[in-house]
């Protein structure tokens, strides 16, 4: 339950940060969330990956449905992808990797992790 709670927190905070700040601000949110929630490296990576992936999926689907898949279809053809669904999946995967790696770095640099390694 704590994991789902942390994924929800990361998704909401990263959506708020991405609304007002550049796209990479989600990495800062994931880094700080993993540092303060004191989770293991694997759980922190999954937390960041799922949280940011969920947030990017929501934003991509809302934008995509609003313009009848025109933009995502054109972007998919620009990158030689067969469909706009694959383009959205690649977008979500890239966002998840950014969030997951930032959360992993935050978990490994947390004070609890430093004590555990000594």
XYZ file of N, CA and C in Angstrom, residues 9-18 21 24-36 47 52 99 102-103:
87
model
N 1.761 9.907 -5.137
C 2.389 11.175 -4.749
C 3.333 11.658 -5.843
N 4.151 10.766 -6.374
C 5.092 11.146 -7.433
C 4.341 11.602 -8.679
N 3.277 10.906 -9.037
C 2.514 11.276 -10.230
C 1.884 12.664 -10.079
N 1.310 12.944 -8.933
C 0.652 14.232 -8.721
C 1.677 15.357 -8.638
N 2.747 15.153 -7.880
C 3.760 16.206 -7.749
C 4.506 16.444 -9.063
N 4.756 15.405 -9.825
C 5.438 15.600 -11.100
C 4.521 16.274 -12.119
N 3.233 16.005 -12.053
C 2.296 16.704 -12.937
C 2.248 18.187 -12.598
N 2.239 18.499 -11.311
C 2.239 19.904 -10.904
C 3.545 20.588 -11.297
N 4.656 19.899 -11.114
C 5.946 20.489 -11.474
C 6.062 20.670 -12.981
N 5.615 19.700 -13.757
C 5.712 19.794 -15.214
C 4.786 20.858 -15.780
N 7.015 24.142 -14.625
C 8.451 24.116 -14.859
C 8.759 23.302 -16.111
N 12.014 18.382 -17.438
C 12.956 17.637 -16.619
C 12.735 17.861 -15.130
N 11.816 18.719 -14.757
C 11.537 18.937 -13.335
C 10.942 17.686 -12.679
N 10.395 16.769 -13.478
C 9.884 15.519 -12.917
C 11.026 14.700 -12.317
N 12.229 14.842 -12.873
C 13.389 14.132 -12.328
C 13.737 14.656 -10.940
N 13.627 15.944 -10.747
C 13.901 16.530 -9.431
C 12.868 16.051 -8.423
N 11.612 15.989 -8.830
C 10.547 15.513 -7.946
C 10.798 14.056 -7.549
N 11.142 13.226 -8.507
C 11.407 11.811 -8.210
C 12.627 11.646 -7.323
N 13.655 12.418 -7.572
C 14.865 12.364 -6.757
C 14.549 12.698 -5.301
N 13.842 13.802 -5.090
C 13.514 14.212 -3.724
C 12.530 13.257 -3.053
N 11.571 12.757 -3.808
C 10.600 11.832 -3.231
C 11.276 10.546 -2.778
N 12.176 10.022 -3.596
C 12.864 8.788 -3.221
C 13.811 9.019 -2.055
N 14.377 10.201 -1.983
C 15.292 10.496 -0.891
C 14.543 10.591 0.445
N 13.367 11.204 0.417
C 12.635 11.389 1.670
C 11.786 10.183 2.056
N 8.958 3.072 -8.326
C 8.110 4.184 -7.919
C 8.226 5.328 -8.925
N 5.977 8.634 -12.990
C 6.153 9.525 -14.135
C 5.542 8.913 -15.390
N 12.129 9.287 -14.758
C 11.673 9.250 -13.374
C 12.307 8.136 -12.571
N 16.071 8.893 -11.854
C 16.190 9.966 -10.867
C 15.820 9.460 -9.474
N 14.782 8.648 -9.379
C 14.390 8.090 -8.089
C 15.443 7.120 -7.562
